[in-house]
CSV table of C-alpha atoms and ligand atoms in Angstrom, one decimal:
chain,number,residue,atom,x,y,z
I,1,VAL,CA,61.0,117.0,92.0
I,2,SER,CA,60.8,113.3,92.7
I,3,ALA,CA,61.0,111.3,89.5
I,4,THR,CA,58.3,108.7,88.9
I,5,LEU,CA,59.4,105.1,89.0
I,6,ARG,CA,58.1,102.6,86.5
I,7,SER,CA,58.8,98.9,86.3
I,8,GLU,CA,59.4,97.3,82.9
I,9,ARG,CA,60.0,93.7,82.0
I,10,ILE,CA,62.2,93.1,78.9
I,11,ALA,CA,61.8,89.6,77.5
I,12,LEU,CA,65.1,87.9,76.6
I,13,ASP,CA,65.0,85.5,73.7
I,14,PRO,CA,67.0,83.3,73.6
I,15,PRO,CA,67.1,83.1,77.4
I,16,LEU,CA,70.1,84.3,79.3
I,17,PRO,CA,72.5,81.4,80.2
I,18,ALA,CA,72.6,80.6,83.9
I,19,ALA,CA,76.2,81.5,84.4
I,20,LEU,CA,75.6,85.1,83.1
I,21,ARG,CA,72.5,86.0,85.1
I,22,ARG,CA,74.2,87.5,88.0
I,23,ASP,CA,76.8,89.5,85.9
I,24,VAL,CA,74.0,90.9,83.7
I,25,GLU,CA,71.9,91.8,86.7
I,26,GLN,CA,74.8,93.7,88.2
I,27,GLY,CA,76.2,95.1,85.0
I,28,VAL,CA,73.0,96.4,83.4
I,29,TYR,CA,73.2,99.6,85.6
I,30,TYR,CA,76.0,100.8,83.5
I,31,CYS,CA,73.6,101.0,80.5
I,32,SER,CA,71.9,104.0,81.9
I,33,ASP,CA,71.8,106.0,85.1
I,34,LEU,CA,68.0,106.0,84.9
I,35,ILE,CA,68.0,102.3,86.0
I,36,ALA,CA,67.3,102.3,89.7
I,37,ASP,CA,66.9,98.6,90.2
I,38,ALA,CA,67.2,95.4,88.2
I,39,ARG,CA,66.1,91.8,88.5
I,40,VAL,CA,67.0,89.0,86.2
I,41,ASP,CA,64.8,85.9,86.0
I,42,ARG,CA,67.2,83.6,87.9
I,43,ALA,CA,65.1,80.5,87.2
I,44,ALA,CA,65.0,80.6,83.4
I,45,GLY,CA,66.8,83.7,82.2
I,46,ALA,CA,63.7,84.7,80.2
I,47,TRP,CA,63.5,88.3,81.2
I,48,ILE,CA,65.1,91.2,82.9
I,49,GLU,CA,63.0,93.6,85.0
I,50,LEU,CA,64.1,97.2,85.4
I,51,ASP,CA,62.8,99.9,87.8
I,52,LEU,CA,63.3,103.1,85.8
I,53,LEU,CA,63.4,106.7,87.0
I,54,GLY,CA,61.3,109.2,85.2
I,55,VAL,CA,61.5,107.5,81.8
I,56,SER,CA,59.0,108.5,79.1
I,57,ASP,CA,57.5,106.0,76.6
I,58,ALA,CA,59.8,107.3,73.8
I,59,GLU,CA,62.9,107.0,76.1
I,60,LEU,CA,61.7,103.5,77.2
I,61,SER,CA,61.9,102.1,73.7
I,62,ASP,CA,65.4,103.5,73.3
I,63,LEU,CA,66.5,102.2,76.6
I,64,THR,CA,65.0,98.8,75.9
I,65,ARG,CA,67.0,98.6,72.7
I,66,VAL,CA,70.2,99.7,74.5
I,67,VAL,CA,69.7,97.0,77.2
I,68,ARG,CA,68.8,94.3,74.6
I,69,ASP,CA,71.9,95.1,72.5
I,70,TRP,CA,74.1,95.1,75.6
I,71,VAL,CA,72.8,91.8,76.8
I,72,GLU,CA,73.2,90.3,73.3
I,73,ARG,CA,76.8,91.5,73.1
I,74,THR,CA,77.5,90.2,76.5
I,75,VAL,CA,76.2,86.8,75.7
I,76,ALA,CA,78.0,86.7,72.4
I,77,SER,CA,81.3,87.7,73.9
I,78,SER,CA,81.2,85.5,77.0
I,79,LEU,CA,81.9,82.0,77.5
I,80,ALA,CA,79.0,80.8,79.6
I,81,TYR,CA,80.1,78.0,82.0
I,82,GLU,CA,79.6,76.9,85.5
I,83,ASP,CA,82.3,77.4,88.0
I,84,THR,CA,83.7,74.3,89.5
I,85,ILE,CA,83.6,73.8,93.3
I,86,ALA,CA,87.0,72.5,94.5
I,87,ARG,CA,86.0,72.1,98.2
I,88,GLU,CA,83.1,72.5,100.5
I,89,TRP,CA,83.0,72.4,104.3
I,90,GLY,CA,80.7,73.1,107.3
I,91,ARG,CA,77.0,72.8,107.5
I,92,PRO,CA,75.4,75.3,105.2
I,93,GLU,CA,72.0,74.1,106.4
I,94,ALA,CA,72.7,75.3,110.0
I,95,GLY,CA,70.8,78.5,109.3
I,96,PHE,CA,71.4,82.1,109.8
I,97,ARG,CA,71.1,84.0,113.1
I,98,ALA,CA,70.6,87.4,111.6
I,99,THR,CA,69.4,89.0,108.4
I,100,PRO,CA,71.6,91.5,106.5
I,101,GLU,CA,68.9,94.1,107.5
I,102,GLN,CA,69.4,93.3,111.2
I,103,VAL,CA,73.1,93.6,110.8
I,104,LEU,CA,72.6,97.1,109.2
I,105,ALA,CA,70.3,98.1,112.0
I,106,SER,CA,73.0,97.4,114.6
I,107,ALA,CA,73.5,100.3,116.9
I,108,ASP,CA,77.2,99.9,116.4
I,109,LEU,CA,77.1,100.4,112.6
I,110,HIS,CA,76.9,104.0,111.3
I,111,SER,CA,76.1,104.8,107.7
I,112,MET,CA,78.3,107.7,106.4
I,113,GLY,CA,76.6,107.9,103.0
I,114,GLU,CA,76.0,105.4,100.2
I,115,GLY,CA,78.5,102.6,100.4
I,116,LEU,CA,80.3,104.1,103.4
I,117,VAL,CA,80.1,102.6,106.9
I,118,ALA,CA,81.8,103.2,110.2
I,119,TYR,CA,82.0,100.7,113.1
I,120,GLY,CA,81.4,101.7,116.6
I,121,PRO,CA,83.5,100.3,119.5
I,122,ARG,CA,82.0,96.9,119.7
I,123,LEU,CA,82.2,96.0,116.0
I,124,ALA,CA,85.5,97.8,115.7
I,125,SER,CA,87.0,95.5,118.2
I,126,VAL,CA,85.8,92.5,116.2
I,127,PHE,CA,87.1,94.1,113.1
I,128,GLY,CA,90.5,94.6,114.8
I,129,ALA,CA,90.5,91.0,116.0
I,130,LEU,CA,89.8,89.8,112.5
I,131,ARG,CA,92.7,91.8,111.1
I,132,GLU,CA,94.9,90.3,113.8
I,133,LEU,CA,93.8,86.8,112.8
I,134,TRP,CA,95.2,87.5,109.3
I,135,ASP,CA,98.3,89.1,110.8
I,136,ARG,CA,99.0,85.9,112.6
I,137,LEU,CA,98.5,83.9,109.5
I,138,ALA,CA,100.7,86.2,107.5
I,139,ALA,CA,103.4,85.9,110.1
I,140,GLU,CA,103.0,82.1,110.1
I,141,VAL,CA,103.7,81.9,106.4
I,142,GLY,CA,106.6,84.3,106.6
I,143,ALA,CA,105.1,87.5,105.2
I,144,THR,CA,106.4,90.9,106.2
I,145,PRO,CA,104.2,94.0,106.5
I,146,LEU,CA,104.1,97.0,104.1
I,147,VAL,CA,102.3,100.3,104.5
I,148,LEU,CA,100.8,101.5,101.3
I,149,PRO,CA,98.9,104.6,100.1
I,150,ALA,CA,95.2,104.5,99.4
I,151,VAL,CA,95.6,106.6,96.2
I,152,ALA,CA,97.3,105.5,93.0
I,153,THR,CA,98.5,107.5,90.1
I,154,LEU,CA,96.8,106.8,86.7
I,155,GLU,CA,100.2,106.2,85.2
I,156,HIS,CA,100.7,103.4,87.7
I,157,MET,CA,97.3,101.9,87.2
I,158,GLN,CA,97.8,102.1,83.4
I,159,ARG,CA,101.0,100.3,83.8
I,160,CYS,CA,99.1,97.6,85.7
I,161,ASP,CA,96.6,97.6,82.8
I,162,PHE,CA,93.7,98.2,85.2
I,163,LEU,CA,92.2,101.2,83.5
I,164,ARG,CA,90.8,99.6,80.3
I,165,GLN,CA,89.7,96.5,82.0
I,166,PHE,CA,87.6,97.9,84.8
I,167,PRO,CA,86.8,101.5,83.9
I,168,GLN,CA,83.3,101.3,85.5
I,169,LEU,CA,84.9,100.8,89.0
I,170,LEU,CA,87.2,103.9,88.8
I,171,SER,CA,87.0,106.8,91.3
I,172,PHE,CA,89.2,109.7,90.4
I,173,VAL,CA,90.7,112.2,92.8
I,174,THR,CA,91.1,115.8,92.0
I,175,HIS,CA,91.6,119.2,93.6
I,176,PHE,CA,91.2,122.9,92.8
I,177,ARG,CA,93.4,124.4,90.2
I,178,GLU,CA,96.2,126.6,91.8
I,179,ASP,CA,94.3,129.9,91.3
I,180,PHE,CA,93.2,132.1,94.2
I,181,GLY,CA,90.3,133.4,92.1
I,182,VAL,CA,88.9,129.9,91.9
I,183,ILE,CA,89.8,129.0,95.5
I,184,ASP,CA,88.5,132.2,97.1
I,185,ARG,CA,85.2,132.0,95.1
I,186,TYR,CA,84.6,128.5,96.4
I,187,ALA,CA,85.5,129.4,100.0
I,188,GLU,CA,83.2,132.4,99.8
I,189,ALA,CA,80.3,130.2,98.5
I,190,CYS,CA,80.8,127.7,101.3
I,191,ARG,CA,80.9,130.5,103.9
I,192,ARG,CA,77.5,131.7,102.6
I,193,GLY,CA,76.3,128.1,103.1
I,194,ASP,CA,75.8,127.6,99.3
I,195,THR,CA,75.3,123.8,99.3
I,196,GLU,CA,75.0,123.6,95.6
I,197,SER,CA,78.6,125.0,94.9
I,198,ALA,CA,80.0,123.3,97.9
I,199,CYS,CA,78.8,119.9,96.7
I,200,ALA,CA,79.4,120.4,93.0
I,201,PRO,CA,82.2,122.8,92.3
I,202,PRO,CA,82.4,123.6,88.5
I,203,ALA,CA,84.5,121.2,86.5
I,204,GLN,CA,86.6,123.9,85.0
I,205,ASP,CA,87.8,124.9,88.5
I,206,MET,CA,89.3,121.5,89.1
I,207,SER,CA,92.6,120.2,88.0
I,208,SER,CA,92.8,117.3,85.6
I,209,PHE,CA,92.5,113.9,87.1
I,210,ARG,CA,95.9,112.2,87.6
I,211,ARG,CA,95.0,110.0,90.5
I,212,MET,CA,92.4,107.5,91.6
I,213,LEU,CA,91.4,105.6,94.8
I,214,ARG,CA,93.0,102.2,94.9
I,215,PRO,CA,90.7,99.3,93.9
I,216,ALA,CA,92.9,96.7,95.6
I,217,ILE,CA,96.0,96.4,97.8
I,218,CYS,CA,98.4,94.5,95.6
I,219,TYR,CA,98.9,97.1,92.8
I,220,HIS,CA,101.1,99.1,95.1
I,221,VAL,CA,103.3,96.1,96.0
I,222,TYR,CA,104.9,95.7,92.6
I,223,PRO,CA,106.5,99.2,92.5
I,224,CYS,CA,108.1,98.5,95.9
I,225,PHE,CA,110.0,95.7,94.2
I,226,GLU,CA,110.6,97.4,90.9
I,227,GLY,CA,113.8,96.2,89.2
I,228,GLU,CA,114.7,93.8,92.0
I,229,GLN,CA,116.1,90.3,91.7
I,230,LEU,CA,114.5,88.2,94.5
I,231,ALA,CA,117.0,86.6,96.8
I,232,GLY,CA,115.0,83.5,97.7
I,233,ASP,CA,112.5,81.3,96.0
I,234,LEU,CA,109.5,83.2,97.4
I,235,ARG,CA,109.1,86.7,98.9
I,236,LEU,CA,105.9,87.3,100.9
I,237,VAL,CA,104.5,90.6,102.1
I,238,HIS,CA,101.1,91.7,103.5
I,239,ALA,CA,99.2,94.9,103.9
I,240,TRP,CA,95.7,96.0,104.5
I,241,GLY,CA,93.5,99.1,104.1
I,242,ASP,CA,90.6,100.8,102.4
I,243,CYS,CA,89.9,99.9,98.8
I,244,PHE,CA,87.4,101.7,96.6
I,245,ARG,CA,85.1,100.4,93.8
I,246,TYR,CA,82.3,102.3,92.3
I,247,GLU,CA,79.6,99.6,92.1
I,248,SER,CA,76.7,101.8,91.0
I,249,ARG,CA,73.3,100.5,92.2
I,250,ASN,CA,74.8,97.3,93.4
I,251,THR,CA,76.0,99.0,96.6
I,252,THR,CA,74.1,97.5,99.5
I,253,GLY,CA,75.0,96.6,103.1
I,254,LEU,CA,78.3,95.5,104.4
I,255,ASP,CA,78.6,93.1,101.5
I,256,ARG,CA,78.9,95.7,98.7
I,257,LEU,CA,80.5,98.9,99.8
I,258,PHE,CA,82.1,101.7,97.9
I,259,ASP,CA,84.9,102.0,100.5
I,260,PHE,CA,85.7,98.5,101.9
I,261,ARG,CA,88.7,97.1,103.8
I,262,MET,CA,90.9,94.5,102.2
I,263,TYR,CA,93.7,92.5,103.6
I,264,GLU,CA,96.2,91.0,101.2
I,265,VAL,CA,99.1,88.6,101.3
I,266,VAL,CA,101.1,89.0,98.2
I,267,ALA,CA,103.7,86.5,96.8
I,268,LEU,CA,106.6,87.0,94.4
I,269,GLY,CA,108.8,84.2,93.2
I,270,SER,CA,109.2,81.4,90.7
I,271,ALA,CA,106.0,80.2,89.0
I,272,ASP,CA,106.2,77.0,90.9
I,273,ALA,CA,106.8,78.5,94.3
I,274,VAL,CA,103.9,80.9,93.9
I,275,HIS,CA,101.6,78.1,92.8
I,276,ARG,CA,102.5,76.0,95.8
I,277,TRP,CA,102.2,79.0,98.1
I,278,ARG,CA,98.6,79.6,96.8
I,279,SER,CA,97.6,76.0,97.4
I,280,GLY,CA,99.0,76.1,101.0
I,281,MET,CA,97.4,79.4,101.6
I,282,MET,CA,93.9,78.0,100.6
I,283,GLU,CA,94.4,75.2,103.1
I,284,ARG,CA,95.3,77.5,106.0
I,285,VAL,CA,92.5,79.9,105.2
I,286,VAL,CA,89.9,77.2,105.1
I,287,GLU,CA,91.1,76.0,108.5
I,288,ARG,CA,90.6,79.5,109.8
I,289,PHE,CA,87.1,79.7,108.5
I,290,GLU,CA,86.3,76.3,110.0
I,291,ALA,CA,87.7,77.6,113.3
I,292,LEU,CA,85.5,80.7,113.0
I,293,GLY,CA,82.5,78.4,112.6
I,294,LEU,CA,81.8,79.6,109.1
I,295,PRO,CA,80.8,77.0,106.5
I,296,GLY,CA,81.9,77.7,102.9
I,297,ARG,CA,83.3,76.5,99.6
I,298,LEU,CA,86.2,77.2,97.3
I,299,LYS,CA,85.4,77.6,93.7
I,300,THR,CA,87.2,78.6,90.5
I,301,SER,CA,86.2,82.0,89.4
I,302,ASN,CA,87.2,84.9,87.3
I,303,ASP,CA,86.8,88.7,87.1
I,304,PRO,CA,84.2,89.9,84.7
I,305,PHE,CA,85.9,92.5,82.5
I,306,PHE,CA,83.9,95.3,80.9
I,307,VAL,CA,85.2,95.7,77.4
I,308,SER,CA,83.5,97.9,74.7
I,309,GLY,CA,80.4,98.1,76.8
I,310,SER,CA,79.9,94.5,77.5
I,311,VAL,CA,80.8,92.1,80.4
I,312,LEU,CA,83.5,89.7,79.2
I,313,LYS,CA,84.3,86.8,81.4
I,314,SER,CA,88.0,86.2,81.5
I,315,THR,CA,88.3,82.9,79.7
I,316,PHE,CA,92.0,83.3,80.3
I,317,GLN,CA,91.8,83.2,84.1
I,318,ARG,CA,89.3,80.4,83.8
I,319,ALA,CA,91.4,78.3,81.5
I,320,HIS,CA,94.4,78.4,83.8
I,321,ASP,CA,92.5,78.2,87.2
I,322,LEU,CA,94.1,81.5,88.1
I,323,LYS,CA,91.3,82.7,90.5
I,324,TYR,CA,89.7,80.8,93.3
I,325,GLU,CA,87.1,82.4,95.5
I,326,LEU,CA,86.1,81.5,99.0
I,327,GLU,CA,82.3,81.8,99.4
I,328,VAL,CA,80.3,81.7,102.6
I,329,PRO,CA,76.5,81.0,102.6
I,330,PHE,CA,74.8,84.3,102.9
I,331,PRO,CA,71.1,85.3,102.8
I,332,ASN,CA,71.3,87.3,99.5
I,333,ARG,CA,70.0,86.6,96.0
I,334,GLU,CA,73.0,84.4,95.2
I,335,GLY,CA,72.9,82.5,98.5
I,336,HIS,CA,76.6,83.1,98.9
I,337,LEU,CA,79.1,85.9,99.6
I,338,ALA,CA,82.7,85.9,98.2
I,339,VAL,CA,84.8,86.8,101.2
I,340,ALA,CA,88.3,86.0,99.9
I,341,SER,CA,90.1,85.3,96.7
I,342,PHE,CA,93.3,83.5,95.8
I,343,ASN,CA,94.9,84.7,92.6
I,344,GLU,CA,97.8,83.8,90.4
I,345,HIS,CA,98.9,86.5,88.0
I,346,GLN,CA,101.7,84.5,86.3
I,347,ASP,CA,104.3,87.1,85.1
I,348,PHE,CA,101.7,89.8,84.3
I,349,PHE,CA,102.8,92.3,87.0
I,350,ALA,CA,106.4,91.2,87.5
I,351,SER,CA,107.2,91.7,83.8
I,352,ARG,CA,105.7,95.2,83.9
I,353,PHE,CA,107.9,96.1,87.0
I,354,GLY,CA,111.1,94.3,86.0
I,355,ILE,CA,111.0,91.9,89.0
I,356,THR,CA,113.1,88.8,88.5
I,357,THR,CA,113.6,85.5,90.3
I,358,ARG,CA,116.8,84.3,91.9
I,359,ASP,CA,117.6,82.6,88.6
I,360,GLY,CA,117.2,85.8,86.7
I,361,GLU,CA,113.9,84.9,85.1
I,362,VAL,CA,110.8,87.1,85.1
I,363,ALA,CA,109.1,86.4,88.4
I,364,SER,CA,105.5,85.3,89.0
I,365,SER,CA,103.1,86.8,91.5
I,366,GLY,CA,100.0,85.8,93.3
I,367,CYS,CA,97.9,87.3,96.0
I,368,SER,CA,95.3,86.2,98.5
I,369,ALA,CA,92.8,88.9,99.3
I,370,PHE,CA,90.3,89.0,102.2
I,371,GLY,CA,87.3,91.3,102.3
I,372,LEU,CA,87.3,92.3,106.0
I,373,ASP,CA,83.8,93.9,106.0
I,374,ARG,CA,82.4,90.9,104.2
I,375,ILE,CA,83.9,88.4,106.7
I,376,LEU,CA,82.5,90.5,109.5
I,377,ALA,CA,79.1,90.5,107.7
I,378,ALA,CA,79.3,86.7,107.4
I,379,LEU,CA,80.2,86.3,111.1
I,380,LEU,CA,77.2,88.5,112.1
I,381,VAL,CA,74.6,86.7,109.9
I,382,HIS,CA,75.9,83.3,110.9
I,383,HIS,CA,76.4,83.9,114.6
I,384,GLY,CA,74.1,86.7,115.3
I,385,THR,CA,74.5,90.4,116.1
I,386,ASP,CA,75.2,89.9,119.8
I,387,VAL,CA,79.0,89.3,119.7
I,388,ASN,CA,79.1,88.2,123.3
I,389,ALA,CA,76.8,85.3,122.4
I,390,TRP,CA,79.0,84.0,119.6
I,391,PRO,CA,80.1,80.4,119.9
I,392,ALA,CA,83.1,79.9,122.2
I,393,PRO,CA,85.4,78.5,119.5
I,394,THR,CA,84.7,81.5,117.3
I,395,ARG,CA,85.4,83.9,120.1
I,396,GLN,CA,88.6,82.0,121.0
I,397,THR,CA,89.8,82.0,117.3
I,398,LEU,CA,89.4,85.8,117.3
I,399,GLY,CA,91.0,86.2,120.8
I,400,LEU,CA,87.8,87.8,122.1
I,401,ASN,CA,87.6,85.9,125.4
I,402,THR,CA,89.9,88.2,127.3
X,1,5GP,P1,88.8,90.7,94.3
X,1,5GP,O1,90.1,91.5,94.1
X,1,5GP,O2,89.1,89.2,94.3
X,1,5GP,O3,87.7,91.2,93.4
X,1,5GP,O4,88.4,91.1,95.8
X,1,5GP,C1,89.0,90.7,96.9
X,1,5GP,C2,88.0,90.6,98.1
X,1,5GP,O5,87.6,91.9,98.4
X,1,5GP,C3,86.7,89.9,97.7
X,1,5GP,O6,86.8,88.5,97.9
X,1,5GP,C4,85.7,90.5,98.7
X,1,5GP,O7,85.8,89.8,100.0
X,1,5GP,C5,86.2,91.9,98.9
X,1,5GP,N1,85.4,92.8,98.1
X,1,5GP,C6,85.4,93.0,96.8
X,1,5GP,N2,84.4,93.9,96.4
X,1,5GP,C7,83.8,94.3,97.6
X,1,5GP,C8,82.7,95.2,97.9
X,1,5GP,O8,82.2,95.8,97.0
X,1,5GP,N3,82.4,95.3,99.2
X,1,5GP,C9,83.0,94.6,100.2
X,1,5GP,N4,82.6,94.8,101.4
X,1,5GP,N5,84.0,93.7,99.9
X,1,5GP,C10,84.4,93.6,98.6
X,2,ZN,ZN1,95.7,91.3,94.8
């Protein structure tokens, strides 16, 4: 049975502050799984429009109340401010060569389900070239590679304090209980072609959840240095791989995936050394984006935390300029796509993992994270879907000329 879709506009009074419009539009999905789509009045913040799945009039008034309460709490608990732009380069007015829809329609891009994409040979080689570009940069700054698992234990993520801050993003990993009764019954149902049991095994047949898919790379770096005293002023490592964030209905093209690829360079050292490293890293990365022919800007930012059902902007990160994002102009609602971030964690992780500096003090850490799929998406919309026709400097920067 296909549920009927109805659109409802909820007036917001007082209007939503500009700085919260995007977070509310993306966070409102977590109010109810009946919300199929959401639009916030970007111009004035006076309404939020919801496309609802099979909602009766009675349910509608409940849902309206839930959404209004949530928006109210979010506004009350957030500091609404405008991010500051630290730097801007390139010619954003140069225009786009392809739409995100054209990118998605590329014959070399295969959808493997919602938020899951595969690249065929042509895009895979660009993807590989992009990874090698960051490999060269990582080597240039003196980072050494690590190979890390894509799964993290919940004990580990709890130790990193991730679980309470971003519960909406978690994806748990489970398996069957060790019980041949359970396992054989499942195998038998699958053998019969029973799609229902194959796709939704009963919860009581599964073991309890002790693991999750990693949401970022750097969480696994700290345990590798647990209890260590650093020999030098700064220790740099790099790693890349798939990261997973459940983004509800926000999952779109290459720019918002469930399974996306991240490249990270992670720094451990004295507070001063990490801070200087991050500034230098931003310089080098901006140079690379210029060489790729991608305009952009660096701006202060912060991660919206979800606490007791509302989005809380991290005033802490903001107050200390702990997060910068690199944004590239992109034909989406925001007009920009965040393709990389530069973060300082102060002693947050090092204190949890007993990592100390050469001088015996609790170390600081920082990371710079690149969203490889997003950078690929940015290249495709700016330079077009025909990789062979990309500007010579872009191809040269990626080593695609050979
Ligand atoms: P952060 O840890 O700063 O939130 O994310 C680091 C980088 O990962 C972002 O700058 C972005 O490029 C990439 N990223 C984060 N979320 C997504 C997503 O949902 N899809 C894709 N493709 N990339 C993402
Ligand atoms: Zn990180």
